[in-house]
Amino acid sequence: MALHCPECGFVNPEGANYCQKCGAFVGPAESPKDPVTATYRIDETGDLIPVELEDVVAQGAALVIRAGGGRVGESFALAEDAERLTIGRRPDSAVFLDDVTVSRDHALIVHRGGDWHLDDLGSLNGTYVNRHRIDTHRLQDGDELQVGKYKLTFLSR
């Protein structure tokens, strides 16, 4: 059975411990439990505020950065009364991802008919959900989003 690299998606031969393309660890997990990521948000002063993920998701849905840019664990709540959330390299984006792989106005999360949808805004590098390039996609709990070098998970309870 081939092993897909969790970082770049390269298909590695069975038994490999590291990705032949990017060097990321692809070997067997050391623990049968899922890895735990500490979750936080950034307040107005730039300080990291630890949060319980269940508390964030209880208010609605949330995005959590899982890889990229040294911001693993940062969360963004999507309140049920919110209509949209911008994602991009523009500093006033709701989800500001400061890297050249991210377009200034990369993607938009929109609340339509009770569901959250992810729309690509014509970004150069594309927007991916579960490793498939999308133009628009209805998000479901556990979906993995890729925006540039960042991987985020959409959580909804």
Backbone as a ProteinNet text record, in pm:
[ID]
protein_1_A
[PRIMARY]
MALHCPECGFVNPEGANYCQKCGAFVGPAESPKDPVTATYRIDETGDLIPVELEDVVAQGAALVIRAGGGRVGESFALAEDAERLTIGRRPDSAVFLDDVTVSRDHALIVHRGGDWHLDDLGSLNGTYVNRHRIDTHRLQDGDELQVGKYKLTFLSR
[TERTIARY]
84.5	0	89.5	61.1	139.4	103.5	198.9	178.9	176.8	70.5	60.8	123.3	209.1	273.3	167.8	161.4	63.3	96.8	219.5	258.7	242.4	294.3	292.9	205.4	158.2	71.1	142.3	275.3	352.5	324.4	314.2	289.5	423.7	446.9	571.7	549.4	654.9	639.8	610	546.8	515.5	643.8	636.5	750.6	837.1	810.4	889.1	858.6	960	940.2	937.2	1001	1006.5	971.9	906.8	866.6	990.9	990.8	1102.8	1106.8	995.1	990.5	1024.6	958.1	977.4	1044	1059.4	1127	1039.2	908.9	818.2	804.7	777	758.8	629.6	637.4	519.8	506.8	597.7	599	480.5	476.7	364.2	360.7	239.9	222.7	276	336	392.5	284	168.8	60.2	-67.6	-155.3	-279.4	-375.2	-349.6	-436.2	-405.5	-506.9	-486.1	-397.6	-313.2	-231.7	-319	-275.9	-351	-279.4	-354	-298.1	-355.4	-268	-315.1	-377.7	-490	-561.3	-558.9	-546.7	-541.9	-602	-626.3	-664.6	-573.2	-565.7	-481.7	-573.3	-546.9	-632.5	-586.7	-652.8	-626.1	-482.5	-418.2	-281.5	-176.4	-220.8	-127.6	-88.5	-144.9	-114.1	-189.3	-126.3	-190	-279.6	-405.4	-501.6	-540.7	-501.9	-541.3	-693.6	-747.8	-891.8	-916.2	-1030.4	-1073.2	-1147.4	-1107.4	-1167	-1316.8	-1360.3	-1503	-1579.8	-1518.6	-1584.1	-1597	-1493.8	-1497.1	-1605.4	-1609.5	-1704.5	-1846.7	-1863.3	-1997.3	-2066.6	-1991.3	-2047.6	-2086.3	-2049.3	-2073.5	-1963.4	-1917.4	-1808.6	-1677.1	-1565.9	-1433.8	-1336.5	-1234	-1119.2	-1000.6	-918.7	-797.7	-681.2	-574.7	-454.6	-385.6	-363	-298.4	-153.4	-117.3	20.6	45.2	170.3	212	232.6	340.4	364.6	390.7	418.9	446.8	326.2	205.2	83.7	-7.9	47.9	-31.8	-110.2	-239.6	-326.6	-408.4	-374	-452.4	-592.4	-694.3	-832.1	-907.4	-1006.6	-1091.1	-1235.9	-1312.6	-1452.8	-1536.9	-1634.5	-1731.4	-1867.1	-1902.2	-2026.9	-2145.4	-2250.6	-2369.2	-2432.9	-2418.1	-2479.4	-2389.4	-2267.6	-2176.7	-2220.3	-2196.4	-2233.3	-2113.7	-1994.2	-1876.9	-1749.3	-1645.2	-1513.6	-1411.6	-1329.9	-1231	-1101.9	-1037.8	-909.9	-813.6	-696.5	-599.6	-478.7	-395.1	-271.2	-293.5	-413.2	-445.2	-453.8	-382.1	-378.9	-516.2	-616.1	-747.8	-836.8	-780.1	-856.1	-888.5	-1005.1	-1043	-945.1	-901.8	-798.2	-679.6	-588.4	-471.7	-359.8	-321.3	-215.7	-103.3	-0.6	105.7	214.1	190.3	289.2	263.3	369.3	354.4	274.2	254.7	174.9	25.1	-10.1	-149.7	-177.9	-286.9	-326.1	-381.2	-377.3	-429.7	-574.9	-655.9	-795.5	-807.5	-776.4	-761.3	-895.4	-966.6	-1089.4	-1187	-1309.2	-1415.3	-1500.2	-1529.1	-1622.4	-1753.5	-1860.7	-1990.3	-2095.8	-2183.2	-2294.1	-2413.1	-2449.6	-2561.4	-2657	-2781.5	-2883.9	-2852.3	-2790.8	-2760.2	-2630.1	-2562.1	-2434.8	-2323.9	-2200.6	-2083.2	-2028.2	-1995	-1938.7	-1805.9	-1709.4	-1579.9	-1574.4	-1547.6	-1537.1	-1395.6	-1333.9	-1205	-1231.7	-1148.1	-1167.8	-1073.5	-1046.8	-957.9	-812.1	-778.4	-640.7	-545.9	-421	-320.1	-290.2	-272.1	-234.8	-353.5	-473.7	-593.2	-624	-744.3	-792.4	-832.3	-793.5	-816.5	-896.2	-985.2	-1056	-1034.7	-979.8	-949.8	-869.5	-771.1	-674.6	-732.8	-852.8	-914.5	-930.4	-883.7	-897.6	-1046.2	-1089.8	-1232	-1250.6	-1368.3	-1414.2	-1508.5	-1597.1	-1685.9	-1711.5	-1731.4	-1748.4	-1828.2	-1928.4	-2001.8	-1916.8	-1880.9	-1791.6	-1864.8	-1793.5	-1845	-1741.5	-1787.3	-1698.9	-1580.1	-1460.4	-1338.9	-1274.2	-1335.2	-1274.2	-1138.3	-1041	-909	-900.4	-874.6	-859.9	-712.2	-671.6	-535.2	-539.8	-477.8	-468.2	-319.9	-258.3	-113.9	-46.3	50.3	120.4	48.5	-62.6	-136.1	-240.2	-248.6	-354.3	-439.4	-569.8	-664.2	-769.9	-827.4	-936.8	-1063.1	-1172.3	-1302.7	-1371.5	-1415.5	-1482.9	-1622.3	-1719.3	-1857.5	-1924	-1994.8	-2060.4	-2210.2
-117.5	0	124.4	217.4	340.2	435.9	518.9	617.4	756.8	831.9	969.9	1060.8	1150.5	1246	1343.7	1364.9	1458.6	1604	1632.5	1770.8	1807.2	1722.6	1760.6	1670.2	1556.5	1467.2	1366.9	1370.6	1278.1	1134	1043	902.3	832	782.1	715	564	485	338.9	291	175	114.6	94.9	122.6	105.7	230.1	332.4	456	525.5	585	662.5	811.7	853.7	995.4	1012.3	1124	1154.3	1173.6	1109.1	1121.5	1258.8	1331.4	1461.5	1575.5	1578.6	1694.3	1659.8	1530.9	1491	1482.5	1506.1	1499.7	1355.7	1336.4	1204.5	1142.4	1021.4	950.4	812.4	775.5	643.2	620.3	504	471.9	566.7	595.7	682.7	612.8	689.9	631.4	596.5	659.6	637.6	616.4	526.5	506.3	624.3	712.7	828.6	934.6	1015	1126.8	1229.4	1300	1403.8	1517.2	1577	1685.9	1816	1914.7	2045.5	2144.7	2219.9	2326.1	2433	2486.6	2584.4	2719.7	2824.5	2959.1	3058.2	3178	3289.5	3405.1	3505	3621.1	3737	3801.2	3913.2	4043.1	4153.4	4283	4331.5	4289.3	4333.4	4242.2	4133	4039.3	3924.8	3919.8	3811.3	3684	3568.4	3439.8	3406.3	3376.2	3340.1	3194	3103.9	2963.1	2950.1	2864.7	2840.1	2690.5	2648.6	2509.9	2500.6	2409.1	2396	2371.1	2292.9	2265.8	2394.2	2487.3	2615.2	2699	2695.8	2771.1	2714.3	2582.7	2518.1	2526.9	2538.3	2550	2677.1	2779.5	2904.8	2895.3	2791	2773.1	2686.2	2716.2	2641.5	2713.7	2648.8	2709.3	2655.7	2735.2	2692.7	2685.7	2581.9	2567.8	2542.2	2620.9	2598.5	2473.2	2377.6	2250.6	2244.5	2324.3	2324.9	2453.9	2501.9	2616.5	2743.5	2811.6	2944.9	2957.7	2848.6	2855.9	2896.2	2876.1	2918.8	2801.4	2682.8	2563.6	2582.8	2557.5	2567.3	2694.5	2794.4	2917.7	2888.1	2937.7	2908.5	3035.5	3019.7	3129.7	3083.6	3145.4	3108.1	3163.9	3085.1	3127.6	3133.7	3248.6	3263.8	3238.9	3177.5	3146.6	3270.9	3386.7	3508.3	3580	3529.3	3588.8	3543.9	3628.2	3592.4	3551	3606.9	3576.2	3594.7	3528	3534.6	3535.1	3639	3648.9	3578.5	3516.7	3448.6	3504.4	3551.7	3601.9	3666.4	3723	3788.8	3936.6	3987.1	4125.6	4137.2	4231.5	4240.4	4253.9	4307.1	4318.7	4196.3	4087.2	3963	3904.9	3844.5	3780.3	3668.3	3593.1	3490.5	3539	3609.2	3669.2	3566.3	3524.5	3425.9	3493.2	3534.3	3616.1	3530.8	3493.7	3417.2	3439.2	3440.4	3467.1	3359.5	3242.3	3137.1	3164.7	3267.1	3304.2	3434.2	3438.1	3560.6	3661.8	3790.2	3894	3866.7	3837.2	3797.8	3655.3	3558.1	3420.2	3344.7	3348.2	3269.4	3337.7	3288.9	3346.1	3232.4	3237.5	3142.7	3217.5	3160.8	3227.7	3136.6	3195.9	3122.8	3130.4	3017.2	3011.3	2900.9	2936.4	2835.3	2745.9	2800.5	2721.3	2644.2	2645.8	2574.5	2674	2634.2	2714.1	2665.7	2759.6	2728.5	2801.2	2735.5	2794.7	2826.8	2952.9	2997.4	3046.3	2995.2	3048.4	3180.4	3280.4	3412.2	3437.1	3332.2	3345.7	3349.6	3282.2	3283.2	3216.7	3261.4	3208.8	3061.3	3024.6	2887.3	2796.7	2850.9	2769.3	2745.6	2697.6	2660.5	2514	2436.8	2293	2251.9	2155.1	2091.5	1942.1	1881.2	1737.8	1699.2	1784.2	1764.2	1778.1	1833.2	1857.7	2007.9	2056.5	2199.6	2231.7	2341.9	2376.8	2519.7	2544.7	2681	2720.4	2626.1	2643.5	2505.5	2501.3	2373	2394.4	2307.8	2311.8	2238.6	2310.2	2254.4	2160.3	2054.6	1957.8	1940.4	1898.7	1879.7	1791.1	1837.9	1760.9	1788.2	1869.6	1900.5	1967.1	1926.5	1988.4	2089	2214.4	2320.7	2347.9	2374	2417.3	2548.6	2649.1	2782.6	2816.1	2815	2832.3	2719.8	2755.5	2651.9	2616.2	2681	2657.9	2547.8	2461	2360.2	2392	2399.6	2430.9	2322.2	2301.4	2206.4	2283.1	2247.5	2304.7	2214.7	2272.9	2196.5	2252.8	2162.7	2202.5	2091.1	2127.7	2025.5	2036.3
0	0	0	-85.7	-96.6	17.2	54.6	160.9	100.7	128.5	82.1	186.2	141.8	231.8	284.5	417.4	473.4	442.3	401.4	372.4	225.6	133.9	-8.3	-94.5	-39.9	-114.9	-203.7	-207.4	-290.5	-247.3	-344.2	-314.9	-296.6	-175.8	-140.3	-136	-157.1	-152.5	-9.9	-1.6	127.3	208	337.3	425.5	439.9	362.9	372.9	504.9	564.7	686.7	660	548.8	514.4	367.2	335.4	197.8	110.6	-6.1	-98.5	-164.1	-163.4	-228.4	-132.6	-14.1	75.6	208.2	239.1	361.2	484.3	472	587.7	635.2	764.4	822.5	771.1	714.1	664	725.2	815.9	876.2	968.1	1031.7	1120	1239.7	1283.7	1400.8	1523.5	1613	1734.6	1834.8	1822.9	1915.7	1836.8	1881.4	1808.3	1822.2	1916.6	1935.6	1830.5	1797.2	1706.5	1774.1	1696.2	1757	1809.3	1918	1978.5	1947	1903	1873.1	1972.4	2039.8	2127.1	2038.8	2082.2	2001.8	2071.1	1989.8	2046.3	1948.8	1998.2	1912.6	1950.1	1863	1889.8	1925.9	2041.3	2080.7	2015.5	2050.5	1987.9	2007.5	2115.2	2143.3	2080.6	2017.7	1955.6	2046.9	2167.4	2260.1	2221.4	2249.2	2224.4	2342.7	2314.6	2418	2396.3	2489.8	2474.1	2478.6	2393.9	2393	2382	2433.4	2417.1	2284.4	2200.5	2068.4	2077.6	2174.4	2189.8	2218.7	2294.4	2322.1	2195	2110.2	1985.1	1894.2	1879.4	1789	1843	1974.7	2033.1	1985.2	1949.1	1900.2	1753.1	1686.7	1542.6	1487.5	1369.4	1307.8	1334.8	1298.3	1317.9	1214.8	1188.9	1109.3	1203.2	1189.1	1269.9	1176.2	1190.5	1109.6	1159.9	1070.7	1105.5	1059.8	958.9	909.9	833.5	842.2	763.3	842.6	810.8	862.9	1011.4	1079.7	1223	1305.4	1253.2	1323.5	1355.2	1365.9	1393.1	1521.9	1514.6	1631	1637	1556.2	1558.4	1504.7	1574.9	1535.5	1501.6	1415.8	1371.1	1381.5	1470.2	1488.7	1375	1332.2	1231.3	1301.8	1350	1423.6	1331.6	1384	1304.4	1243.5	1310	1256.7	1155.6	1137.3	1037.9	898.4	801	664.1	580.1	611.5	530.4	610.6	563.9	625.5	511.5	503.9	396.9	435.9	337.3	357.2	253.7	299.4	203.1	266	180.5	222.6	254.2	231.1	262.7	415.8	477.8	624.7	691.3	621.7	684.5	659.5	605.1	588	724.5	737.4	864.2	898.7	797.1	813.1	729.8	796	731.7	726.5	605.4	585	507.3	578.5	522.3	457.8	331.4	256.7	108.2	26.3	-116.9	-189.3	-128.4	-191.1	-178.6	-101.2	-78.3	-153.4	-230.2	-300.2	-200.5	-237.3	-148	-111.4	-210.8	-191	-243.8	-159.2	-203.1	-206.7	-94	-84.3	10.6	7.2	89	143.1	272.7	332.4	350.7	294.1	292.6	355.4	435.6	495.7	400.8	339.4	243.8	284.4	304.4	332.1	450.2	553.8	673.3	667.1	553.7	538.7	509.3	536.8	503.4	370.6	283.3	152	137.4	74.2	45.5	-103	-136.1	-274.9	-301.6	-407.8	-451.7	-523.1	-499.6	-559	-677.5	-755.4	-870.2	-830	-720.7	-671.1	-770.2	-768.1	-859.3	-832.5	-705.7	-670.1	-641.5	-645.7	-624.9	-478.1	-454.8	-322.2	-329.7	-230.1	-230.3	-107.9	-126.7	-16	-32.1	71.3	69.8	-54.7	-87.4	-196	-336.4	-346.9	-477.5	-496.4	-611.1	-640	-659.6	-600.1	-605.6	-656.5	-710.3	-735.9	-622.9	-588.1	-473.6	-414.1	-282.4	-214.2	-86.6	-62	65.2	168.3	275.2	375.8	470.1	510	605.9	716.1	832.9	947	909.1	938.8	912.5	778.1	693.3	563.6	583.7	501.4	504.4	390.6	425.4	327.1	307.6	185	160.1	84.7	146.1	89.5	88.9	-30.7	-37.6	38.6	124	200.2	329.9	358.1	482.9	465.9	567.4	572.8	695.2	671.4	777.6	782.5	899.7	913.5	947.9	879.8	908	1008.6	1119.5	1223	1245.9	1254.3	1277.9	1357.6	1461.8	1545	1534.9
[MASK]
+++++++++++++++++++++++++++++++++++++++++++++++++++++++++++++++++++++++++++++++++++++++++++++++++++++++++++++++++++++++++++++++++++++++++++++++++++++++++++++

